[in-house]
Coordinates of C-alpha atoms in Angstrom, one line a residue:
X1 CA -29.9 -22.6 -123.4
X2 CA -30.0 -23.4 -127.1
X3 CA -32.1 -25.5 -129.4
X4 CA -31.0 -27.6 -132.4
X5 CA -31.4 -25.8 -135.8
X6 CA -33.9 -27.2 -138.3
X7 CA -31.9 -29.7 -140.4
X8 CA -32.1 -29.0 -144.2
X9 CA -32.1 -31.7 -146.8
X10 CA -28.3 -31.7 -146.8
X11 CA -28.2 -34.2 -144.0
X12 CA -25.9 -31.8 -142.0
X13 CA -26.4 -31.3 -138.2
X14 CA -26.6 -27.6 -138.2
X15 CA -25.2 -25.5 -135.4
X16 CA -27.7 -24.7 -132.6
X17 CA -30.0 -21.6 -132.3
X18 CA -30.4 -19.9 -128.9
X19 CA -33.9 -19.7 -127.3
X20 CA -35.6 -16.3 -127.1
X21 CA -34.9 -16.1 -123.3
X22 CA -31.2 -16.9 -123.8
X23 CA -30.9 -14.4 -126.7
X24 CA -32.4 -11.7 -124.5
X25 CA -30.0 -12.6 -121.6
X26 CA -27.1 -12.4 -124.0
X27 CA -28.2 -9.0 -125.3
X28 CA -28.4 -7.7 -121.7
X29 CA -24.9 -8.9 -121.1
X30 CA -23.6 -7.1 -124.2
X31 CA -25.3 -3.8 -123.3
X32 CA -24.4 -3.9 -119.5
X33 CA -21.0 -2.3 -119.8
X34 CA -22.5 0.7 -121.6
X35 CA -25.6 1.3 -119.5
X36 CA -24.6 4.9 -118.8
X37 CA -24.4 5.7 -122.5
X38 CA -27.8 4.0 -123.1
X39 CA -29.5 6.0 -120.3
X40 CA -27.9 9.3 -121.4
X41 CA -29.0 8.7 -125.0
X42 CA -32.6 7.8 -124.0
X43 CA -32.8 10.8 -121.7
X44 CA -31.8 13.3 -124.4
X45 CA -34.3 11.7 -126.8
X46 CA -37.0 12.1 -124.2
X47 CA -36.2 15.8 -123.9
X48 CA -36.2 16.2 -127.7
X49 CA -39.6 14.5 -128.0
X50 CA -41.1 16.6 -125.2
X51 CA -39.9 19.8 -126.9
X52 CA -41.4 18.5 -130.2
X53 CA -44.8 18.0 -128.6
X54 CA -45.1 21.8 -128.2
X55 CA -45.7 22.1 -132.0
X56 CA -49.3 21.0 -132.0
X57 CA -50.5 23.3 -129.1
X58 CA -48.7 26.2 -130.8
X59 CA -50.5 25.4 -134.1
X60 CA -53.8 25.2 -132.2
X61 CA -53.0 28.6 -130.7
X62 CA -52.6 30.0 -134.1
X63 CA -55.9 28.5 -135.2
X64 CA -57.7 30.1 -132.2
X65 CA -56.1 33.5 -132.9
X66 CA -57.3 33.4 -136.5
X67 CA -60.8 32.0 -135.5
X68 CA -61.3 34.8 -132.9
X69 CA -60.3 37.5 -135.5
X70 CA -57.5 38.8 -133.4
X71 CA -54.7 41.1 -134.8
X72 CA -52.0 39.6 -136.9
X73 CA -49.4 40.8 -134.4
X74 CA -50.7 38.2 -132.0
X75 CA -49.3 35.5 -134.3
X76 CA -45.7 36.6 -133.7
X77 CA -45.0 34.9 -130.4
X78 CA -46.4 31.4 -131.4
X79 CA -44.5 31.6 -134.8
X80 CA -41.2 32.5 -133.0
X81 CA -41.8 29.7 -130.5
X82 CA -42.4 27.2 -133.4
X83 CA -39.0 28.2 -134.9
X84 CA -37.3 27.8 -131.5
X85 CA -38.9 24.4 -131.0
X86 CA -37.7 23.2 -134.4
X87 CA -34.1 24.3 -133.7
X88 CA -34.0 22.8 -130.2
X89 CA -35.7 19.6 -131.2
X90 CA -33.4 19.1 -134.2
X91 CA -30.2 19.6 -132.1
X92 CA -31.3 17.4 -129.2
X93 CA -32.6 14.7 -131.5
X94 CA -29.2 14.6 -133.4
X95 CA -27.3 14.4 -130.1
X96 CA -29.6 11.6 -128.7
X97 CA -29.5 9.6 -131.9
X98 CA -25.7 9.9 -132.1
X99 CA -25.4 8.4 -128.6
X100 CA -27.8 5.6 -129.4
X101 CA -25.9 4.9 -132.6
X102 CA -22.6 4.8 -130.7
X103 CA -24.2 2.4 -128.2
X104 CA -25.3 0.2 -131.1
X105 CA -21.9 0.2 -132.8
X106 CA -20.2 -0.6 -129.5
X107 CA -22.5 -3.5 -128.8
X108 CA -22.2 -4.8 -132.4
X109 CA -18.4 -4.7 -132.2
X110 CA -18.5 -6.6 -128.9
X111 CA -20.9 -9.2 -130.4
X112 CA -18.6 -9.7 -133.4
X113 CA -15.5 -10.1 -131.3
X114 CA -17.2 -12.6 -129.1
X115 CA -18.6 -14.5 -132.0
X116 CA -15.2 -14.7 -133.8
X117 CA -13.5 -15.7 -130.6
X118 CA -16.0 -18.5 -129.8
X119 CA -16.2 -19.7 -133.4
X120 CA -12.5 -20.2 -133.5
X121 CA -12.8 -22.5 -130.5
X122 CA -15.6 -24.7 -131.9
X123 CA -14.9 -28.4 -131.8
X124 CA -13.6 -29.5 -135.2
X125 CA -16.0 -32.5 -135.4
X126 CA -19.0 -30.2 -134.7
X127 CA -18.0 -27.9 -137.5
X128 CA -17.6 -30.9 -139.9
X129 CA -21.1 -32.2 -139.0
X130 CA -22.6 -28.7 -139.6
X131 CA -20.8 -27.9 -142.8
X132 CA -19.1 -24.7 -143.8
X133 CA -22.2 -23.2 -145.3
X134 CA -24.0 -22.8 -141.9
X135 CA -21.2 -21.1 -140.2
X136 CA -20.5 -18.9 -143.3
X137 CA -24.1 -17.8 -143.4
X138 CA -24.0 -16.8 -139.8
X139 CA -20.7 -14.9 -140.2
X140 CA -22.0 -13.0 -143.2
X141 CA -25.8 -12.8 -143.5
X142 CA -26.7 -12.9 -139.8
X143 CA -24.0 -10.5 -138.7
X144 CA -25.0 -8.2 -141.5
X145 CA -28.7 -8.4 -140.5
X146 CA -27.9 -7.6 -136.9
X147 CA -25.6 -4.8 -137.9
X148 CA -28.3 -3.2 -140.2
X149 CA -30.8 -3.4 -137.3
X150 CA -28.4 -1.8 -134.9
X151 CA -27.5 1.0 -137.3
X152 CA -31.0 1.9 -138.5
X153 CA -33.7 0.1 -136.5
X154 CA -32.4 0.6 -133.0
X155 CA -32.2 4.5 -133.0
X156 CA -35.5 4.8 -134.9
X157 CA -37.3 2.3 -132.6
X158 CA -36.1 4.2 -129.5
X159 CA -37.3 7.5 -131.0
X160 CA -40.6 6.1 -132.2
X161 CA -41.5 4.4 -128.9
X162 CA -40.8 7.6 -126.9
X163 CA -42.8 9.7 -129.4
X164 CA -45.8 7.3 -129.1
X165 CA -45.8 7.3 -125.3
X166 CA -45.4 11.0 -124.8
X167 CA -47.9 11.9 -127.6
X168 CA -50.6 9.8 -125.9
X169 CA -49.8 11.6 -122.7
X170 CA -50.2 14.9 -124.4
X171 CA -53.6 13.8 -125.8
X172 CA -54.7 13.0 -122.3
X173 CA -53.6 16.5 -121.1
X174 CA -55.8 18.1 -123.8
X175 CA -58.8 16.0 -122.9
X176 CA -58.9 12.4 -121.8
X177 CA -61.7 11.8 -124.3
X178 CA -59.3 12.5 -127.1
X179 CA -57.0 9.7 -125.7
X180 CA -59.9 7.3 -125.5
X181 CA -60.8 8.0 -129.1
X182 CA -57.2 7.5 -130.2
X183 CA -57.0 4.2 -128.4
X184 CA -59.7 2.7 -130.6
X185 CA -56.9 2.0 -133.1
X186 CA -54.8 0.1 -130.6
X187 CA -56.7 -3.3 -130.8
X188 CA -56.3 -3.4 -134.5
X189 CA -52.6 -2.5 -134.2
X190 CA -52.0 -5.1 -131.5
X191 CA -53.8 -7.8 -133.4
X192 CA -51.7 -6.9 -136.5
X193 CA -48.5 -7.1 -134.5
X194 CA -49.4 -10.4 -133.0
X195 CA -50.4 -11.8 -136.4
X196 CA -47.1 -10.7 -137.8
X197 CA -44.8 -11.8 -135.0
X198 CA -46.2 -15.3 -134.8
X199 CA -45.4 -15.8 -138.4
X200 CA -42.3 -13.8 -138.9
X201 CA -39.9 -15.4 -136.4
X202 CA -40.3 -18.9 -137.8
X203 CA -40.3 -17.6 -141.3
X204 CA -37.1 -15.7 -140.9
X205 CA -35.4 -18.5 -139.1
X206 CA -36.3 -20.9 -141.9
X207 CA -35.0 -18.3 -144.4
X208 CA -31.6 -18.1 -142.6
X209 CA -31.4 -21.9 -142.7
X210 CA -32.3 -22.1 -146.4
X211 CA -29.7 -19.4 -147.2
X212 CA -27.1 -21.5 -145.2
X213 CA -28.0 -24.6 -147.2
X214 CA -27.7 -22.7 -150.4
X215 CA -24.3 -21.4 -149.5
X216 CA -23.2 -24.9 -148.4
X217 CA -24.2 -26.2 -151.9
X218 CA -22.4 -23.4 -153.7
X219 CA -19.2 -24.0 -151.6
X220 CA -19.3 -27.7 -152.3
X221 CA -19.9 -27.3 -156.0
X222 CA -17.4 -24.5 -156.6
X223 CA -14.8 -25.9 -154.2
X224 CA -15.1 -29.4 -155.8
X225 CA -15.4 -28.2 -159.4
X226 CA -12.6 -30.4 -160.7
X227 CA -14.2 -33.5 -159.2
X228 CA -17.7 -32.5 -160.3
X229 CA -16.4 -32.1 -163.9
X230 CA -14.3 -35.3 -163.7
X231 CA -17.3 -37.4 -162.7
X232 CA -19.7 -35.6 -165.1
X233 CA -21.9 -34.4 -162.2
X234 CA -22.6 -30.9 -163.5
X235 CA -26.3 -31.6 -164.0
X236 CA -26.9 -33.1 -160.6
X237 CA -25.0 -30.2 -158.8
X238 CA -26.8 -27.6 -160.9
X239 CA -30.2 -29.1 -160.0
X240 CA -29.3 -29.2 -156.3
X241 CA -28.2 -25.6 -156.4
X242 CA -31.3 -24.6 -158.3
X243 CA -33.5 -26.6 -155.8
X244 CA -32.0 -24.9 -152.8
X245 CA -32.2 -21.5 -154.5
X246 CA -35.9 -22.1 -155.3
X247 CA -36.5 -22.9 -151.6
X248 CA -34.7 -19.7 -150.6
X249 CA -36.7 -17.6 -153.1
X250 CA -40.0 -19.2 -152.0
X251 CA -39.3 -18.2 -148.4
X252 CA -38.4 -14.7 -149.5
X253 CA -41.7 -14.3 -151.4
X254 CA -43.6 -15.5 -148.4
X255 CA -41.9 -12.9 -146.3
X256 CA -42.8 -10.2 -148.9
X257 CA -46.5 -11.2 -148.8
X258 CA -46.3 -11.2 -145.0
X259 CA -45.0 -7.6 -145.0
X260 CA -47.7 -6.5 -147.5
X261 CA -50.5 -7.9 -145.3
X262 CA -48.9 -6.2 -142.3
X263 CA -49.0 -2.8 -144.0
X264 CA -52.6 -3.2 -145.1
X265 CA -53.8 -3.9 -141.6
X266 CA -51.9 -0.9 -140.2
X267 CA -53.7 1.5 -142.6
X268 CA -57.0 0.3 -141.4
X269 CA -56.0 1.1 -137.8
X270 CA -54.9 4.6 -138.8
X271 CA -58.3 5.4 -140.4
X272 CA -60.2 4.1 -137.4
X273 CA -58.2 6.2 -135.0
X274 CA -58.2 9.4 -137.0
X275 CA -61.9 9.2 -137.6
X276 CA -62.6 8.7 -133.9
X277 CA -60.4 11.7 -132.8
X278 CA -62.1 13.9 -135.4
X279 CA -65.6 12.9 -134.3
X280 CA -64.6 13.4 -130.6
X281 CA -63.3 16.9 -131.5
X282 CA -66.6 17.8 -133.3
X283 CA -68.7 16.8 -130.3
X284 CA -66.4 18.5 -127.8
X285 CA -66.3 21.8 -129.8
X286 CA -70.0 21.8 -130.3
X287 CA -70.6 21.3 -126.5
X288 CA -68.1 24.1 -125.7
X289 CA -65.8 21.7 -123.8
X290 CA -62.8 22.6 -125.9
X291 CA -61.8 25.3 -128.5
X292 CA -61.3 24.8 -132.2
X293 CA -57.6 25.1 -131.6
X294 CA -57.5 22.4 -129.0
X295 CA -59.5 20.0 -131.3
X296 CA -57.0 20.9 -134.1
X297 CA -54.1 20.1 -131.8
X298 CA -55.6 16.8 -130.9
X299 CA -56.1 15.8 -134.5
X300 CA -52.5 16.9 -135.3
X301 CA -51.3 14.9 -132.3
X302 CA -53.0 11.7 -133.6
X303 CA -51.8 12.4 -137.2
X304 CA -48.3 12.8 -135.9
X305 CA -48.6 9.3 -134.4
X306 CA -48.8 7.8 -137.9
X307 CA -45.1 8.0 -138.5
X308 CA -43.9 6.7 -135.1
X309 CA -46.5 3.9 -134.8
X310 CA -45.9 2.7 -138.4
X311 CA -42.2 3.0 -137.9
X312 CA -42.3 1.0 -134.6
X313 CA -44.5 -1.7 -136.1
X314 CA -42.7 -1.8 -139.4
X315 CA -39.4 -2.1 -137.5
X316 CA -40.8 -5.4 -136.1
X317 CA -39.8 -6.7 -139.5
X318 CA -36.2 -5.7 -139.0
X319 CA -36.4 -6.6 -135.3
X320 CA -37.7 -10.1 -136.0
X321 CA -35.1 -10.7 -138.7
X322 CA -32.3 -9.4 -136.5
X323 CA -33.6 -11.4 -133.5
X324 CA -33.5 -14.6 -135.7
X325 CA -29.9 -13.7 -136.7
X326 CA -28.9 -12.8 -133.1
X327 CA -30.3 -16.2 -131.9
X328 CA -28.2 -18.0 -134.4
X329 CA -25.0 -16.0 -133.4
X330 CA -25.7 -16.6 -129.7
X331 CA -26.2 -20.3 -130.4
X332 CA -22.7 -20.5 -131.7
X333 CA -21.2 -18.5 -128.8
X334 CA -23.0 -20.7 -126.3
X335 CA -21.9 -23.9 -128.1
X336 CA -18.3 -22.8 -128.0
X337 CA -18.4 -21.9 -124.3
X338 CA -16.7 -24.7 -122.3
X339 CA -16.9 -25.0 -118.5
X340 CA -13.7 -24.2 -116.8
X341 CA -11.9 -27.4 -115.7
X342 CA -11.9 -28.0 -112.0
X343 CA -8.5 -27.5 -110.3
X344 CA -6.4 -30.5 -110.5
X345 CA -8.9 -32.4 -112.6
X346 CA -7.3 -34.0 -115.7
X347 CA -8.9 -33.0 -119.0
X348 CA -8.2 -32.6 -122.6
X349 CA -6.4 -29.2 -123.0
X350 CA -7.0 -26.2 -125.1
X351 CA -4.3 -25.0 -127.5
X352 CA -2.4 -21.9 -126.6
X353 CA -0.1 -20.2 -128.9
X354 CA 2.1 -17.7 -127.1
X355 CA 5.4 -16.7 -125.7
X356 CA 7.0 -18.7 -122.8
X357 CA 7.7 -17.0 -119.6
X358 CA 10.8 -14.9 -119.5
X359 CA 13.9 -17.0 -118.7
X360 CA 12.1 -20.3 -119.2
X361 CA 13.0 -21.0 -122.8
X362 CA 16.0 -20.3 -125.1
X363 CA 15.6 -17.7 -127.8
X364 CA 14.3 -18.9 -131.1
X365 CA 17.6 -18.3 -132.8
X366 CA 19.4 -20.7 -130.4
X367 CA 18.9 -24.4 -130.8
X368 CA 17.7 -25.9 -127.6
X369 CA 19.0 -29.1 -126.1
X370 CA 16.8 -32.1 -125.6
X371 CA 15.0 -32.0 -122.2
X372 CA 15.9 -34.6 -119.6
X373 CA 13.2 -35.2 -117.0
X374 CA 11.6 -38.0 -115.1
X375 CA 8.2 -36.6 -115.8
X376 CA 6.2 -37.2 -119.0
X377 CA 5.6 -34.2 -121.1
X378 CA 2.2 -35.5 -122.2
X379 CA 0.1 -38.4 -121.1
X380 CA -2.8 -39.7 -123.2
X381 CA -5.0 -42.0 -121.1
X382 CA -7.7 -44.2 -122.5
X383 CA -8.8 -41.6 -125.1
X384 CA -11.7 -42.6 -127.3
X385 CA -13.5 -40.5 -129.9
X386 CA -16.4 -40.8 -132.2
X387 CA -17.8 -38.5 -134.9
X388 CA -21.4 -39.1 -133.9
X389 CA -23.2 -42.3 -132.7
X390 CA -21.9 -45.4 -134.3
X391 CA -18.8 -43.7 -135.9
X392 CA -15.9 -44.5 -133.5
X393 CA -12.5 -43.3 -134.6
X394 CA -10.3 -44.0 -131.6
X395 CA -10.6 -46.8 -129.0
X396 CA -9.1 -46.2 -125.6
X397 CA -5.7 -45.0 -126.9
X398 CA -3.0 -44.5 -124.3
X399 CA 0.3 -42.8 -125.1
X400 CA 3.1 -41.1 -123.2
X401 CA 5.4 -38.5 -124.7
X402 CA 8.6 -38.0 -122.7
X403 CA 10.1 -34.4 -122.5
X404 CA 12.0 -33.7 -125.7
X405 CA 10.9 -36.9 -127.4
X406 CA 9.8 -37.0 -131.0
X407 CA 7.1 -39.5 -131.7
X408 CA 5.9 -40.4 -135.2
X409 CA 2.3 -41.5 -135.7
X410 CA 1.9 -43.8 -138.7
X411 CA -0.9 -45.9 -140.1
X412 CA -3.2 -46.4 -143.0
X413 CA -5.7 -43.7 -144.1
X414 CA -8.6 -43.6 -141.6
X415 CA -6.6 -45.1 -138.7
X416 CA -7.3 -42.0 -136.5
X417 CA -3.9 -40.3 -136.7
X418 CA -5.2 -36.8 -137.4
X419 CA -8.0 -37.1 -134.8
X420 CA -5.5 -38.2 -132.1
X421 CA -3.1 -35.3 -133.1
X422 CA -5.9 -32.8 -132.8
X423 CA -6.9 -34.2 -129.4
X424 CA -3.3 -34.0 -128.1
X425 CA -3.1 -30.5 -129.4
X426 CA -6.3 -29.6 -127.5
X427 CA -8.0 -28.5 -130.7
X428 CA -10.6 -31.3 -130.3
X429 CA -12.1 -32.7 -127.2
X430 CA -12.2 -36.5 -126.9
X431 CA -15.4 -38.4 -126.3
X432 CA -13.8 -40.0 -123.3
X433 CA -10.4 -40.2 -121.7
X434 CA -7.9 -37.5 -120.7
X435 CA -4.8 -35.7 -122.0
X436 CA -2.6 -34.2 -119.3
X437 CA 0.8 -32.7 -118.8
X438 CA 2.6 -31.8 -115.6
X439 CA 2.7 -28.2 -114.6
X440 CA 4.6 -27.5 -111.5
X441 CA 3.8 -30.3 -109.0
X442 CA 0.4 -31.4 -110.3
X443 CA -1.6 -32.4 -113.3
X444 CA -3.0 -29.8 -115.7
X445 CA -4.5 -29.7 -119.1
X446 CA -2.2 -30.0 -122.0
X447 CA -1.6 -26.6 -123.5
X448 CA -1.9 -24.7 -120.3
X449 CA 0.5 -22.6 -118.3
X450 CA 4.1 -23.3 -119.0
X451 CA 3.3 -26.0 -121.6
X452 CA 1.9 -24.2 -124.6
X453 CA 1.0 -26.4 -127.6
X454 CA 1.1 -25.5 -131.3
X455 CA -0.5 -27.5 -134.0
X456 CA 0.7 -27.3 -137.6
X457 CA -1.4 -29.1 -140.3
X458 CA -0.9 -29.6 -144.0
X459 CA -3.6 -27.0 -144.6
X460 CA -1.9 -23.8 -143.6
X461 CA -3.3 -20.3 -144.1
X462 CA -1.3 -17.3 -145.2
X463 CA -3.0 -14.3 -143.7
X464 CA -3.4 -11.1 -145.7
X465 CA -0.8 -8.5 -144.7
X466 CA 3.0 -8.1 -144.7
X467 CA 5.2 -11.2 -144.1
X468 CA 6.3 -9.7 -140.8
X469 CA 2.7 -9.2 -139.6
X470 CA 1.9 -12.8 -140.6
X471 CA 4.9 -14.0 -138.5
X472 CA 4.1 -11.8 -135.6
X473 CA 0.7 -13.6 -135.1
X474 CA 2.7 -16.1 -133.1
X475 CA 4.6 -13.5 -131.1
X476 CA 3.3 -9.9 -131.5
X477 CA 6.3 -8.3 -129.7
X478 CA 8.9 -10.1 -131.8
X479 CA 11.6 -7.8 -133.4
X480 CA 12.7 -8.0 -137.0
X481 CA 15.8 -9.9 -135.7
X482 CA 13.6 -12.5 -134.1
X483 CA 11.6 -12.9 -137.3
X484 CA 14.8 -13.4 -139.4
X485 CA 16.1 -15.8 -136.8
X486 CA 12.9 -17.9 -137.0
X487 CA 13.0 -17.9 -140.8
X488 CA 16.7 -18.9 -140.8
X489 CA 15.9 -21.7 -138.4
X490 CA 13.5 -23.2 -140.9
X491 CA 15.7 -22.4 -143.9
X492 CA 13.4 -19.8 -145.3
X493 CA 15.3 -16.6 -144.8
X494 CA 16.9 -16.5 -148.3
X495 CA 13.6 -16.5 -150.2
X496 CA 12.0 -14.2 -147.7
X497 CA 14.6 -11.5 -148.1
X498 CA 14.5 -12.0 -151.9
X499 CA 10.8 -10.9 -151.9
X500 CA 10.2 -7.5 -153.5
X501 CA 9.9 -5.7 -150.1
X502 CA 11.6 -8.4 -147.9
X503 CA 9.7 -8.8 -144.6
X504 CA 7.4 -5.9 -145.6
X505 CA 6.1 -7.8 -148.7
X506 CA 2.3 -8.2 -148.6
X507 CA 1.3 -11.8 -148.8
X508 CA -2.0 -13.6 -148.7
X509 CA -5.2 -12.7 -150.6
X510 CA -4.4 -10.1 -153.2
X511 CA -0.7 -10.0 -152.3
X512 CA 2.4 -12.0 -153.2
X513 CA 1.5 -15.6 -153.7
X514 CA 3.5 -18.2 -151.7
X515 CA 3.7 -21.7 -153.0
X516 CA 2.6 -24.6 -150.7
X517 CA 6.2 -25.3 -149.6
X518 CA 6.9 -21.7 -148.6
X519 CA 3.5 -21.3 -146.9
X520 CA 4.4 -24.4 -144.8
X521 CA 7.8 -22.9 -144.0
X522 CA 6.0 -19.7 -142.9
X523 CA 3.8 -21.8 -140.5
X524 CA 6.9 -23.6 -139.2
X525 CA 8.6 -20.2 -138.6
X526 CA 5.5 -19.2 -136.6
X527 CA 5.9 -22.3 -134.5
X528 CA 9.5 -21.4 -133.8
X529 CA 8.4 -17.9 -132.7
X530 CA 5.7 -19.3 -130.5
X531 CA 8.3 -21.6 -128.9
X532 CA 6.0 -24.2 -127.5
X533 CA 7.1 -27.0 -125.3
X534 CA 4.9 -29.4 -127.3
X535 CA 4.5 -29.2 -131.1
X536 CA 2.0 -31.3 -133.1
X537 CA 2.6 -31.7 -136.8
X538 CA -0.3 -33.3 -138.8
X539 CA 1.2 -34.2 -142.1
X540 CA 2.7 -30.7 -142.2
X541 CA 5.0 -31.6 -145.2
X542 CA 2.4 -33.4 -147.3
X543 CA 1.3 -30.4 -149.4
X544 CA 4.8 -29.6 -150.8
X545 CA 4.9 -32.6 -153.2
X546 CA 8.0 -34.5 -154.0
X547 CA 10.1 -31.5 -155.0
X548 CA 9.7 -29.7 -151.7
X549 CA 9.6 -32.7 -149.4
X550 CA 13.2 -32.8 -148.5
X551 CA 13.3 -29.0 -147.8
X552 CA 10.2 -29.2 -145.7
X553 CA 11.4 -32.2 -143.7
X554 CA 14.7 -30.3 -142.9
X555 CA 12.6 -27.2 -141.9
X556 CA 10.3 -29.3 -139.7
X557 CA 13.3 -31.1 -138.0
X558 CA 14.9 -27.7 -137.3
X559 CA 11.6 -26.3 -135.9
X560 CA 11.1 -29.3 -133.6
X561 CA 14.7 -29.3 -132.3
X562 CA 14.7 -29.3 -128.5
X563 CA 11.0 -29.6 -128.0
X564 CA 8.5 -32.5 -127.5
X565 CA 6.9 -33.4 -130.7
X566 CA 4.1 -35.6 -132.1
X567 CA 4.3 -36.0 -135.8
X568 CA 1.7 -37.5 -138.1
X569 CA 4.1 -38.9 -140.7
X570 CA 3.1 -38.5 -144.3
X571 CA 6.4 -40.0 -145.4
X572 CA 8.1 -42.8 -143.5
X573 CA 11.4 -40.9 -143.6
X574 CA 9.9 -38.9 -140.8
X575 CA 9.4 -42.1 -138.8
X576 CA 13.0 -43.0 -139.4
X577 CA 14.2 -39.7 -137.8
X578 CA 11.8 -40.0 -134.8
X579 CA 12.8 -41.3 -131.4
X580 CA 9.8 -43.6 -131.4
X581 CA 7.1 -44.8 -133.9
X582 CA 3.5 -45.4 -132.8
X583 CA 1.4 -47.4 -135.2
X584 CA -2.4 -47.0 -135.3
X585 CA -4.8 -49.4 -136.9
X586 CA -8.6 -48.8 -136.8
X587 CA -8.2 -46.4 -133.9
X588 CA -6.0 -48.6 -131.7
X589 CA -2.3 -48.6 -130.9
X590 CA -0.9 -51.8 -132.3
X591 CA 2.8 -51.2 -132.2
X592 CA 5.2 -48.8 -130.5
X593 CA 9.0 -48.6 -130.6
X594 CA 12.1 -47.3 -132.5
X595 CA 12.1 -47.6 -136.3
X596 CA 14.8 -50.3 -136.5
X597 CA 13.1 -52.5 -133.9
X598 CA 9.6 -52.3 -135.6
X599 CA 11.1 -52.7 -139.1
X600 CA 12.7 -56.0 -138.1
X601 CA 9.7 -57.2 -136.1
X602 CA 7.7 -58.3 -139.1
X603 CA 4.5 -56.6 -137.8
X604 CA 2.2 -53.9 -139.2
X605 CA 5.0 -51.3 -139.3
X606 CA 7.3 -53.6 -141.2
X607 CA 4.5 -54.2 -143.8
X608 CA 4.0 -50.4 -144.1
X609 CA 7.8 -49.9 -144.5
X610 CA 8.1 -52.6 -147.2
X611 CA 5.2 -51.1 -149.1
X612 CA 6.5 -47.6 -148.8
X613 CA 10.2 -48.3 -149.5
X614 CA 9.2 -50.7 -152.4
X615 CA 7.4 -47.8 -154.1
X616 CA 10.7 -45.7 -154.3
X617 CA 13.3 -46.2 -157.0
X618 CA 15.9 -46.4 -154.3
X619 CA 14.7 -47.3 -150.9
X620 CA 15.9 -44.8 -148.2
X621 CA 18.3 -46.4 -145.8
X622 CA 18.1 -45.5 -142.1

């Protein structure tokens, strides 16, 4: 179960935050596979702590020997035992903390993997409503906070709690009245912890939200710097950034004051407890109930609690901050979890980039023939979508793509073309309606089983690494020959082999820079390697500009050869080459048919064609 995040003054609908109960359940799920490691580590720490508790009685024994005026030789045994205790405790503590640290790192890695996996599957419209800053803050700040707690707070907390419990037990063994005296500090400590926790969780959650809003503003200001300067909006954006920074700083100062008050109350508890134990020791020694050495051991036991108690309570600071971060991470993983579709129930599909089953598709280097079948490759039935209440984009759109058919989506800006493309690809779930494709004898989600779907948009990403590694994202087992064949298919092999290290050239951030046209060809080559039955291109040639348009259109045509394709046409030359043109207006299909037929029909497409062809120095001829 999750709750909505507090909404900052950005107007964004932030990603949800998991409830405390849900966060604890998620943490148990993460730890469950390593229960054995957890129990072993805790067991070793218990043994180390028990051995360490022998220090105080041995020191008390030394005090008794000196107080009784016994020979110096009697000190040999307790001193040797003290050395042995130090060695054994040091080794066992190191071993136990190592196992706890390994547990923490394993759980942290599992959390990161799950978060990244689920974040990649978040609905596109949900991310748009939240803004990039919120997700960025969770990926960076919250993950870092949880990681810090796992690496430092978790081992120290485990050690401190064990030391507290076992030391109190040792006090009771000396004399239960020492334990009762020590417990006088507990009410102050509990009240301090309660006072702190009630304020800290909300404060740290607000701090995370403020940091997310601050990052969102910085992303918008820096990312849109050209527009900001062009409209002379520097002052407004600077003031917004400063305002959100002031809010973040104010929350940080409140957290500092909270921690200072927390420490002050802890010191009061320490003085109360130590004074009570010393007074109890004085009365017990005077009455002959215990020796001076025993009273000394009791005082040392309580003094030794200062470190563990303070550490445990102080770690509440890290624990609360980490809990707030973990709740934000779990909120994302829960949001991304979608229920499994019921067998045979039509639903919008989820994209799957992968390799077709052996023998079911021709190699990437061999052009495939158009598929002939009586069954539709994809059926879109009464699909509607809205980006929030009162913001409809699609209205009961129905569309059928036959196997091997190339369909071009055209329309004015805002007609809903990209939204429909993402829904067909399975990247985005529709508000209502279904997208289905036949798999075997029944109906199954688009993008499932033998019908993988690949979406290529105009905003492609070149991943950091060698060119070969970037290509193998689509098919990890592909050979170098497969990679060259895919590049040759999209007419990119010549420039790829001309790179300094050929396929081994490092591209992406910090590597060889690829211009937009080559980056798009790389994405199309990945499509060829993935070899999907259905390809969706959302203005995939738009970023190249006029100079690279013809090259990219040839590359796209070659990549789509032999497979079903839905193409959001940036240029109407793509519509001319398509088997069928579908025209969208205000989220509705208003025309559908071959280019020639629609051009001569004097409808919306004909108007688009006249406007487009009239803007060219020489109108393309079909």
